Amino acid sequence: MSAPDRGKLLRAPLFHTPRNPFLQDHALESHWDGGLLIRDGRIAASGDFETIRTANPTATITDLRGGFLLPGLVDTHIHFPQLRVLGGLGRTLLDWLEECALPEEARMADESYARQIAQRFVHALASHGTTTALVFGAHFAAATAALFEEGAKSGLRIVSGIVLSDRQLRPELHQTPESAYRDSNDLIRCFHARGRLLYAVTPRFALSTSEAMLEVCQTLIREHPGLRFQTHLNENTREIAEVARLFPWAPDYLAVYERFGLGGRGAVMAHNVHPTPSEIERLAASGTAVAHCPCSNAALGSGLFSLKRHVKAGVRIALGTDVGGGTGFGMLKEALQAYLLQRIAPDGALLDAGQMLYLATRAGAEALDLDHEIGDFQPGKAADIVYIKSPADAPLSAVLERAENPEQALAAIFTLAGAESIREVRVEGAIVHK
Ligand SMILES: [Zn+2]
């Protein structure tokens, strides 16, 4: 038997949101001289350094002062086959799909090409501090398997699935409902709940899925308890009009998914930029989460997300980078973009640093139904940690030297920290990026 783990005590200012700051005051917890005790890959204690050291005199201390500790970032909407289409500016959703995204997605038919992209993709997640991601796989089983395999090697938490479509895209991206069912089942058997991997049933969007394909999704979810679900919803007005034409029986976009039982806790629908009041109410009632992707919404001109209406109705919201419709892998930048767009939206909310941190961490854990495991530094949770330290000559360092309180420092981190400031990333206490 191995010796008991006496614990590793990290010393640095730390921030986390063990509660929802949209619902409760003082949800942001910060400790200027913070301590984080890790034992057997879990958070054993978090809070004031001296208090934790006194209670755990045998723990090994690592002094990380000069930097900051945050919970691992959680990206709830991102497409692995779109890494190489980042930067395709100047189009709106449907043209961008046809001209930029779908040609590259078709290249994923080549398994060795897909594997190269998967390797770069998981590296980019880790190097930006993302420890958990809900990822659209490829339209091909082998490419999606490659993502799961590279995800497992990386140590990150990857929730993903083969993307299902049987119309409206390019023919080479279409499956039949029968092949979709077979491939999904094979992937679920190989990867669901293996290590840190989870499987998510992933119809691309109502526009590209027939009723028979949505029925396949429903069947998969019924047959395999614990699967997650992801798709797109109400992103673009032309898309919404087209969905209305294809499903004349549906009173709105969400109703298409609801007809097939697709939604509820552990389901994440991206965007919802143009919801009806009824859709917002039904999302709240079912516990379906919305992945808000402000960089993508601006880059594709999709529109301004009504964060206030969602929060007021009680819809779960989290953040997604939406690579490649978005502008990169940085979840800190995504939270800043949410702040910026809310500042200019007609009914915008004024986000504070605690709310931005919550949206980039715990909110994602809640959306994925993983908040018992990750999302903040409460004792018992997995030690998924991002260590942020600005390069000495960067403007962020100059700002932080003068920060008068933790909240000011956190706001500066969201404003100025890029991948160059992500120094160390841990999942369950083990370093996955340095
Ligand atoms: Zn997307």
Short mmCIF file of C-alpha atoms and ligand atoms in Angstrom, two decimals:
data_model
loop_
_atom_site.label_atom_id
_atom_site.label_comp_id
_atom_site.label_asym_id
_atom_site.label_seq_id
_atom_site.Cartn_x
_atom_site.Cartn_y
_atom_site.Cartn_z
CA MET A 1 0.00 0.00 0.00
CA SER A 2 1.28 3.49 -0.80
CA ALA A 3 1.80 6.06 1.93
CA PRO A 4 -1.15 8.35 2.63
CA ASP A 5 -1.08 11.59 0.62
CA ARG A 6 -0.15 14.35 3.09
CA GLY A 7 -1.27 16.91 0.60
CA LYS A 8 0.16 19.62 -1.56
CA LEU A 9 -0.62 23.16 -0.46
CA LEU A 10 -0.57 25.82 -3.18
CA ARG A 11 -0.12 29.39 -1.94
CA ALA A 12 -1.44 32.25 -4.10
CA PRO A 13 -4.38 34.64 -4.30
CA LEU A 14 -7.39 32.58 -5.35
CA PHE A 15 -10.88 33.17 -6.66
CA HIS A 16 -13.91 30.94 -7.07
CA THR A 17 -17.70 31.13 -7.14
CA PRO A 18 -19.16 28.32 -5.04
CA ARG A 19 -22.59 29.96 -5.48
CA ASN A 20 -24.47 31.57 -8.35
CA PRO A 21 -23.76 35.34 -8.27
CA PHE A 22 -26.85 36.06 -10.39
CA LEU A 23 -28.99 34.69 -7.55
CA GLN A 24 -26.96 35.38 -4.40
CA ASP A 25 -24.91 38.26 -3.05
CA HIS A 26 -21.25 37.66 -2.13
CA ALA A 27 -21.02 34.60 -4.34
CA LEU A 28 -17.43 35.42 -5.31
CA GLU A 29 -14.99 34.07 -2.75
CA SER A 30 -11.50 35.48 -2.88
CA HIS A 31 -8.46 35.05 -0.65
CA TRP A 32 -5.60 37.47 -1.15
CA ASP A 33 -3.20 35.16 0.71
CA GLY A 34 -4.96 32.04 -0.44
CA GLY A 35 -4.27 28.37 0.11
CA LEU A 36 -5.46 25.40 -1.87
CA LEU A 37 -4.80 21.97 -0.36
CA ILE A 38 -4.81 19.10 -2.86
CA ARG A 39 -4.97 15.51 -1.71
CA ASP A 40 -5.45 12.49 -3.98
CA GLY A 41 -6.46 14.77 -6.84
CA ARG A 42 -9.25 16.45 -4.86
CA ILE A 43 -9.57 19.81 -3.15
CA ALA A 44 -9.06 19.00 0.53
CA ALA A 45 -9.32 22.63 1.68
CA SER A 46 -9.48 26.11 0.19
CA GLY A 47 -9.30 29.50 1.85
CA ASP A 48 -6.82 31.46 3.90
CA PHE A 49 -3.26 30.10 3.60
CA GLU A 50 -2.25 30.38 7.27
CA THR A 51 -5.43 28.70 8.48
CA ILE A 52 -4.96 25.76 6.14
CA ARG A 53 -1.25 25.42 6.92
CA THR A 54 -1.90 25.37 10.66
CA ALA A 55 -4.48 22.63 10.23
CA ASN A 56 -2.22 20.65 7.85
CA PRO A 57 1.36 21.08 9.07
CA THR A 58 2.72 18.13 7.06
CA ALA A 59 1.48 19.33 3.66
CA THR A 60 4.13 20.23 1.06
CA ILE A 61 3.94 23.96 0.30
CA THR A 62 4.35 25.40 -3.20
CA ASP A 63 4.65 29.16 -3.17
CA LEU A 64 2.92 30.56 -6.26
CA ARG A 65 2.55 34.15 -5.11
CA GLY A 66 2.87 36.57 -7.96
CA GLY A 67 0.16 34.64 -9.79
CA PHE A 68 -3.49 33.72 -9.23
CA LEU A 69 -5.46 30.48 -8.89
CA LEU A 70 -8.81 29.99 -10.63
CA PRO A 71 -10.94 26.88 -11.09
CA GLY A 72 -10.42 25.14 -14.45
CA LEU A 73 -12.33 26.94 -17.20
CA VAL A 74 -15.35 25.22 -18.76
CA ASP A 75 -16.17 25.79 -22.44
CA THR A 76 -19.72 24.67 -23.22
CA HIS A 77 -19.72 25.16 -26.98
CA ILE A 78 -16.87 24.50 -29.39
CA HIS A 79 -16.35 22.59 -32.66
CA PHE A 80 -13.19 20.50 -32.98
CA PRO A 81 -13.19 20.29 -36.84
CA GLN A 82 -13.34 24.09 -37.11
CA LEU A 83 -9.91 24.89 -35.68
CA ARG A 84 -8.61 25.89 -39.10
CA VAL A 85 -11.54 28.12 -40.05
CA LEU A 86 -10.96 30.59 -37.22
CA GLY A 87 -10.68 34.06 -38.69
CA GLY A 88 -13.23 33.58 -41.49
CA LEU A 89 -14.72 37.01 -40.95
CA GLY A 90 -17.22 38.90 -43.05
CA ARG A 91 -20.10 36.41 -43.37
CA THR A 92 -23.31 35.49 -41.61
CA LEU A 93 -24.10 32.01 -40.34
CA LEU A 94 -25.46 30.15 -43.37
CA ASP A 95 -22.90 31.58 -45.84
CA TRP A 96 -20.10 31.04 -43.35
CA LEU A 97 -21.14 27.39 -42.94
CA GLU A 98 -21.21 26.81 -46.67
CA GLU A 99 -18.04 28.69 -47.56
CA CYS A 100 -15.83 28.22 -44.50
CA ALA A 101 -16.91 25.60 -41.99
CA LEU A 102 -18.44 22.75 -43.98
CA PRO A 103 -15.61 22.33 -46.54
CA GLU A 104 -13.16 21.94 -43.66
CA GLU A 105 -15.54 19.62 -41.78
CA ALA A 106 -15.64 17.42 -44.89
CA ARG A 107 -11.84 16.99 -44.66
CA MET A 108 -12.40 15.08 -41.42
CA ALA A 109 -13.30 12.06 -43.57
CA ASP A 110 -9.52 11.57 -43.63
CA GLU A 111 -8.80 10.02 -40.25
CA SER A 112 -5.12 10.96 -40.10
CA TYR A 113 -5.94 14.59 -40.93
CA ALA A 114 -8.64 14.58 -38.25
CA ARG A 115 -6.20 13.19 -35.69
CA GLN A 116 -3.69 15.98 -36.35
CA ILE A 117 -6.42 18.55 -35.85
CA ALA A 118 -7.63 16.77 -32.70
CA GLN A 119 -4.11 16.91 -31.22
CA ARG A 120 -3.82 20.61 -31.89
CA PHE A 121 -7.36 21.16 -30.63
CA VAL A 122 -6.86 19.57 -27.20
CA HIS A 123 -3.50 21.31 -26.86
CA ALA A 124 -5.20 24.66 -27.56
CA LEU A 125 -7.87 23.97 -24.94
CA ALA A 126 -5.27 23.18 -22.26
CA SER A 127 -2.99 26.09 -23.16
CA HIS A 128 -5.92 28.48 -22.70
CA GLY A 129 -6.83 27.06 -19.28
CA THR A 130 -9.89 25.10 -20.39
CA THR A 131 -10.06 21.86 -18.41
CA THR A 132 -13.56 20.78 -19.45
CA ALA A 133 -15.17 21.23 -22.86
CA LEU A 134 -18.44 20.25 -24.48
CA VAL A 135 -17.28 19.67 -28.03
CA PHE A 136 -19.02 19.11 -31.33
CA GLY A 137 -17.19 16.12 -32.84
CA ALA A 138 -17.00 15.47 -36.56
CA HIS A 139 -19.66 14.08 -38.90
CA PHE A 140 -17.44 10.97 -39.14
CA ALA A 141 -17.09 8.23 -36.53
CA ALA A 142 -13.31 7.72 -36.95
CA ALA A 143 -12.58 11.44 -36.61
CA THR A 144 -14.80 11.67 -33.53
CA ALA A 145 -13.04 8.64 -32.04
CA ALA A 146 -9.71 10.40 -32.71
CA LEU A 147 -10.91 13.39 -30.70
CA PHE A 148 -11.91 11.15 -27.77
CA GLU A 149 -8.57 9.34 -27.91
CA GLU A 150 -6.54 12.56 -28.00
CA GLY A 151 -8.78 13.96 -25.26
CA ALA A 152 -8.04 10.95 -23.06
CA LYS A 153 -4.29 11.36 -23.68
CA SER A 154 -4.45 15.06 -22.80
CA GLY A 155 -6.02 14.43 -19.39
CA LEU A 156 -8.77 16.96 -20.08
CA ARG A 157 -12.49 16.36 -19.53
CA ILE A 158 -14.00 16.05 -22.99
CA VAL A 159 -17.74 15.68 -23.56
CA SER A 160 -18.45 15.06 -27.23
CA GLY A 161 -20.25 13.04 -29.85
CA ILE A 162 -20.48 12.42 -33.58
CA VAL A 163 -22.38 15.26 -35.29
CA LEU A 164 -25.61 14.00 -36.85
CA SER A 165 -27.16 15.41 -40.03
CA ASP A 166 -29.08 13.94 -42.93
CA ARG A 167 -30.04 16.95 -45.04
CA GLN A 168 -29.24 20.52 -46.12
CA LEU A 169 -25.43 20.28 -45.72
CA ARG A 170 -23.06 18.72 -48.27
CA PRO A 171 -23.86 15.11 -49.19
CA GLU A 172 -20.54 13.82 -47.82
CA LEU A 173 -21.50 15.12 -44.36
CA HIS A 174 -24.85 13.32 -44.31
CA GLN A 175 -25.51 10.02 -42.59
CA THR A 176 -28.61 7.85 -42.74
CA PRO A 177 -30.55 7.50 -39.49
CA GLU A 178 -29.48 3.83 -39.47
CA SER A 179 -25.75 4.58 -39.79
CA ALA A 180 -26.06 7.42 -37.29
CA TYR A 181 -27.61 5.03 -34.75
CA ARG A 182 -24.95 2.38 -35.35
CA ASP A 183 -21.97 4.78 -35.22
CA SER A 184 -23.31 6.56 -32.15
CA ASN A 185 -23.79 3.27 -30.31
CA ASP A 186 -20.25 2.16 -31.14
CA LEU A 187 -18.78 5.45 -29.91
CA ILE A 188 -20.89 5.40 -26.74
CA ARG A 189 -19.69 1.88 -25.97
CA CYS A 190 -16.03 2.86 -26.49
CA PHE A 191 -15.90 6.26 -24.83
CA HIS A 192 -18.86 7.18 -22.62
CA ALA A 193 -17.90 7.43 -18.95
CA ARG A 194 -14.39 6.16 -19.72
CA GLY A 195 -11.99 8.08 -17.51
CA ARG A 196 -12.85 11.75 -17.93
CA LEU A 197 -14.76 11.31 -21.19
CA LEU A 198 -18.51 11.60 -21.58
CA TYR A 199 -20.68 11.17 -24.64
CA ALA A 200 -23.11 13.84 -25.88
CA VAL A 201 -25.77 13.13 -28.51
CA THR A 202 -25.14 15.90 -31.07
CA PRO A 203 -27.59 16.68 -33.86
CA ARG A 204 -26.01 19.63 -35.69
CA PHE A 205 -29.21 21.68 -35.70
CA ALA A 206 -32.87 21.21 -36.61
CA LEU A 207 -32.09 22.61 -40.06
CA SER A 208 -29.92 19.63 -41.00
CA THR A 209 -31.78 16.82 -39.22
CA SER A 210 -34.96 15.09 -40.36
CA GLU A 211 -37.56 13.86 -37.94
CA ALA A 212 -36.17 10.35 -38.37
CA MET A 213 -32.73 11.58 -37.29
CA LEU A 214 -34.15 13.40 -34.25
CA GLU A 215 -35.92 10.15 -33.35
CA VAL A 216 -32.53 8.41 -33.40
CA CYS A 217 -31.28 11.01 -30.92
CA GLN A 218 -34.26 10.35 -28.67
CA THR A 219 -33.68 6.59 -28.83
CA LEU A 220 -29.99 6.91 -27.96
CA ILE A 221 -30.77 9.03 -24.91
CA ARG A 222 -33.42 6.56 -23.76
CA GLU A 223 -31.12 3.59 -24.20
CA HIS A 224 -28.03 5.01 -22.45
CA PRO A 225 -28.52 6.73 -19.12
CA GLY A 226 -26.14 9.60 -18.33
CA LEU A 227 -25.56 10.82 -21.88
CA ARG A 228 -25.37 14.57 -22.40
CA PHE A 229 -27.04 16.40 -25.31
CA GLN A 230 -25.96 19.39 -27.39
CA THR A 231 -27.21 21.27 -30.42
CA HIS A 232 -27.83 24.80 -31.76
CA LEU A 233 -30.92 26.95 -31.19
CA ASN A 234 -32.14 30.33 -32.50
CA GLU A 235 -28.76 31.58 -33.69
CA ASN A 236 -29.66 33.50 -36.85
CA THR A 237 -32.92 34.87 -38.26
CA ARG A 238 -32.51 33.17 -41.69
CA GLU A 239 -31.82 29.86 -39.96
CA ILE A 240 -34.93 30.27 -37.80
CA ALA A 241 -37.13 31.00 -40.83
CA GLU A 242 -35.77 27.92 -42.59
CA VAL A 243 -36.46 25.71 -39.55
CA ALA A 244 -40.04 27.04 -39.46
CA ARG A 245 -40.43 26.07 -43.13
CA LEU A 246 -39.03 22.56 -42.59
CA PHE A 247 -41.13 21.83 -39.48
CA PRO A 248 -44.48 23.50 -40.24
CA TRP A 249 -46.12 21.77 -37.28
CA ALA A 250 -43.71 23.36 -34.75
CA PRO A 251 -44.86 26.58 -33.05
CA ASP A 252 -41.20 27.63 -32.64
CA TYR A 253 -37.61 26.34 -33.00
CA LEU A 254 -37.36 24.80 -29.51
CA ALA A 255 -40.57 22.85 -30.08
CA VAL A 256 -38.78 20.78 -32.75
CA TYR A 257 -36.38 19.40 -30.14
CA GLU A 258 -39.09 19.12 -27.48
CA ARG A 259 -41.21 16.91 -29.75
CA PHE A 260 -38.41 14.33 -29.54
CA GLY A 261 -37.74 14.71 -25.82
CA LEU A 262 -34.43 16.50 -26.47
CA GLY A 263 -33.64 18.86 -23.60
CA GLY A 264 -33.53 18.95 -19.81
CA ARG A 265 -30.71 18.69 -17.28
CA GLY A 266 -27.40 17.93 -19.04
CA ALA A 267 -28.63 19.35 -22.36
CA VAL A 268 -26.88 22.43 -23.76
CA MET A 269 -28.24 24.48 -26.66
CA ALA A 270 -25.92 27.04 -28.18
CA HIS A 271 -26.78 30.70 -28.82
CA ASN A 272 -30.53 31.34 -28.38
CA VAL A 273 -30.01 34.87 -29.62
CA HIS A 274 -33.58 35.23 -30.93
CA PRO A 275 -35.87 33.39 -28.49
CA THR A 276 -39.59 33.90 -28.00
CA PRO A 277 -40.81 34.53 -24.43
CA SER A 278 -42.37 31.09 -24.42
CA GLU A 279 -39.10 29.39 -25.42
CA ILE A 280 -37.27 31.11 -22.57
CA GLU A 281 -39.90 29.93 -20.10
CA ARG A 282 -39.76 26.37 -21.36
CA LEU A 283 -35.94 26.26 -21.25
CA ALA A 284 -36.09 27.38 -17.63
CA ALA A 285 -38.76 24.84 -16.74
CA SER A 286 -36.88 21.93 -18.30
CA GLY A 287 -33.44 22.85 -16.91
CA THR A 288 -31.95 22.98 -20.42
CA ALA A 289 -28.84 25.17 -20.47
CA VAL A 290 -27.95 27.82 -23.05
CA ALA A 291 -24.34 28.22 -24.16
CA HIS A 292 -23.82 31.94 -24.72
CA CYS A 293 -21.10 32.59 -27.32
CA PRO A 294 -20.65 36.37 -27.53
CA CYS A 295 -17.54 36.38 -29.76
CA SER A 296 -19.31 34.21 -32.32
CA ASN A 297 -22.54 36.19 -32.07
CA ALA A 298 -20.62 39.36 -32.90
CA ALA A 299 -18.29 37.84 -35.51
CA LEU A 300 -21.16 36.30 -37.48
CA GLY A 301 -23.46 39.26 -36.84
CA SER A 302 -25.99 36.90 -35.27
CA GLY A 303 -27.25 39.44 -32.77
CA LEU A 304 -27.18 40.48 -29.12
CA PHE A 305 -27.98 37.87 -26.48
CA SER A 306 -30.56 38.86 -23.91
CA LEU A 307 -28.78 37.73 -20.78
CA LYS A 308 -31.25 39.56 -18.54
CA ARG A 309 -34.29 37.78 -19.93
CA HIS A 310 -32.62 34.39 -19.48
CA VAL A 311 -31.44 35.11 -15.94
CA LYS A 312 -34.79 36.56 -14.91
CA ALA A 313 -36.65 33.50 -16.16
CA GLY A 314 -34.17 31.18 -14.44
CA VAL A 315 -32.55 29.64 -17.53
CA ARG A 316 -29.13 28.08 -16.90
CA ILE A 317 -26.55 29.95 -18.96
CA ALA A 318 -22.85 29.30 -19.45
CA LEU A 319 -20.21 30.41 -21.96
CA GLY A 320 -18.87 28.86 -25.15
CA THR A 321 -16.10 30.02 -27.47
CA ASP A 322 -17.78 28.50 -30.54
CA VAL A 323 -14.51 27.89 -32.34
CA GLY A 324 -14.47 28.43 -35.35
CA GLY A 325 -17.45 30.86 -35.64
CA GLY A 326 -15.94 32.56 -32.59
CA THR A 327 -12.55 34.17 -32.31
CA GLY A 328 -10.40 31.66 -30.43
CA PHE A 329 -10.04 29.33 -27.46
CA GLY A 330 -9.79 31.87 -24.64
CA MET A 331 -12.59 31.57 -22.11
CA LEU A 332 -11.34 34.64 -20.25
CA LYS A 333 -11.69 36.63 -23.47
CA GLU A 334 -15.14 35.12 -24.01
CA ALA A 335 -16.25 36.36 -20.59
CA LEU A 336 -14.85 39.80 -21.41
CA GLN A 337 -16.77 39.79 -24.69
CA ALA A 338 -19.95 38.89 -22.78
CA TYR A 339 -19.30 41.90 -20.56
CA LEU A 340 -18.64 44.18 -23.56
CA LEU A 341 -21.73 43.17 -25.52
CA GLN A 342 -23.92 43.47 -22.43
CA ARG A 343 -22.62 47.04 -22.06
CA ILE A 344 -24.04 48.00 -25.46
CA ALA A 345 -27.10 45.73 -25.65
CA PRO A 346 -30.36 47.70 -25.31
CA ASP A 347 -31.39 45.63 -22.29
CA GLY A 348 -27.84 44.71 -21.27
CA ALA A 349 -26.76 43.56 -17.84
CA LEU A 350 -23.77 45.11 -16.09
CA LEU A 351 -21.59 42.07 -15.36
CA ASP A 352 -19.11 42.14 -12.50
CA ALA A 353 -15.93 40.08 -12.22
CA GLY A 354 -17.58 37.47 -9.98
CA GLN A 355 -20.34 36.91 -12.54
CA MET A 356 -17.76 36.62 -15.31
CA LEU A 357 -15.83 34.02 -13.32
CA TYR A 358 -19.02 32.09 -12.58
CA LEU A 359 -20.00 32.07 -16.26
CA ALA A 360 -16.55 30.74 -17.24
CA THR A 361 -16.38 28.04 -14.55
CA ARG A 362 -19.21 26.88 -12.30
CA ALA A 363 -22.01 27.80 -14.72
CA GLY A 364 -20.45 25.45 -17.28
CA ALA A 365 -20.20 22.70 -14.70
CA GLU A 366 -23.89 23.17 -13.88
CA ALA A 367 -24.86 23.19 -17.58
CA LEU A 368 -23.06 19.87 -18.04
CA ASP A 369 -24.52 18.42 -14.85
CA LEU A 370 -20.98 18.11 -13.49
CA ASP A 371 -21.23 20.64 -10.65
CA HIS A 372 -20.94 17.86 -8.05
CA GLU A 373 -17.44 17.25 -9.46
CA ILE A 374 -15.99 20.52 -10.83
CA GLY A 375 -16.60 24.26 -11.19
CA ASP A 376 -15.17 25.70 -7.95
CA PHE A 377 -12.77 25.00 -5.08
CA GLN A 378 -15.17 23.53 -2.54
CA PRO A 379 -13.61 20.62 -0.59
CA GLY A 380 -14.29 17.27 -2.21
CA LYS A 381 -14.31 18.55 -5.76
CA ALA A 382 -11.71 17.57 -8.33
CA ALA A 383 -8.57 19.73 -8.23
CA ASP A 384 -9.03 21.29 -11.68
CA ILE A 385 -6.97 24.47 -11.43
CA VAL A 386 -5.63 27.23 -13.65
CA TYR A 387 -2.58 29.16 -12.48
CA ILE A 388 -2.40 32.59 -14.07
CA LYS A 389 0.76 34.66 -13.95
CA SER A 390 1.30 37.60 -16.23
CA PRO A 391 4.70 37.93 -17.94
CA ALA A 392 6.69 40.58 -16.06
CA ASP A 393 6.80 43.00 -18.99
CA ALA A 394 3.10 42.68 -19.87
CA PRO A 395 0.61 45.50 -19.14
CA LEU A 396 -1.34 43.09 -16.90
CA SER A 397 1.61 42.91 -14.49
CA ALA A 398 1.69 46.69 -14.24
CA VAL A 399 -2.04 46.79 -13.50
CA LEU A 400 -1.93 43.97 -10.93
CA GLU A 401 0.90 45.62 -8.98
CA ARG A 402 -1.53 48.40 -8.15
CA ALA A 403 -4.72 46.36 -7.65
CA GLU A 404 -6.32 47.46 -4.40
CA ASN A 405 -8.62 44.51 -3.89
CA PRO A 406 -9.21 41.02 -5.27
CA GLU A 407 -12.18 42.00 -7.41
CA GLN A 408 -10.14 44.67 -9.17
CA ALA A 409 -7.39 42.13 -9.84
CA LEU A 410 -9.90 39.63 -11.22
CA ALA A 411 -11.43 42.20 -13.56
CA ALA A 412 -7.94 43.05 -14.84
CA ILE A 413 -7.22 39.36 -15.44
CA PHE A 414 -10.38 39.01 -17.53
CA THR A 415 -9.50 42.14 -19.47
CA LEU A 416 -5.83 41.45 -20.17
CA ALA A 417 -4.85 37.81 -19.61
CA GLY A 418 -4.30 35.72 -22.74
CA ALA A 419 -2.74 32.30 -23.22
CA GLU A 420 0.70 33.79 -22.43
CA SER A 421 -0.49 34.21 -18.83
CA ILE A 422 -1.77 30.64 -18.40
CA ARG A 423 1.27 29.12 -16.67
CA GLU A 424 0.03 25.84 -15.30
CA VAL A 425 -3.17 23.85 -15.73
CA ARG A 426 -4.16 20.89 -13.56
CA VAL A 427 -6.91 18.33 -13.80
CA GLU A 428 -7.49 16.26 -10.66
CA GLY A 429 -4.26 17.71 -9.32
CA ALA A 430 -2.12 16.46 -12.23
CA ILE A 431 -0.46 18.96 -14.54
CA VAL A 432 -1.95 18.84 -18.06
CA HIS A 433 -0.23 21.98 -19.34
CA LYS A 434 2.76 24.01 -18.22
ZN ZN B 1 -21.65 26.13 -32.92
#
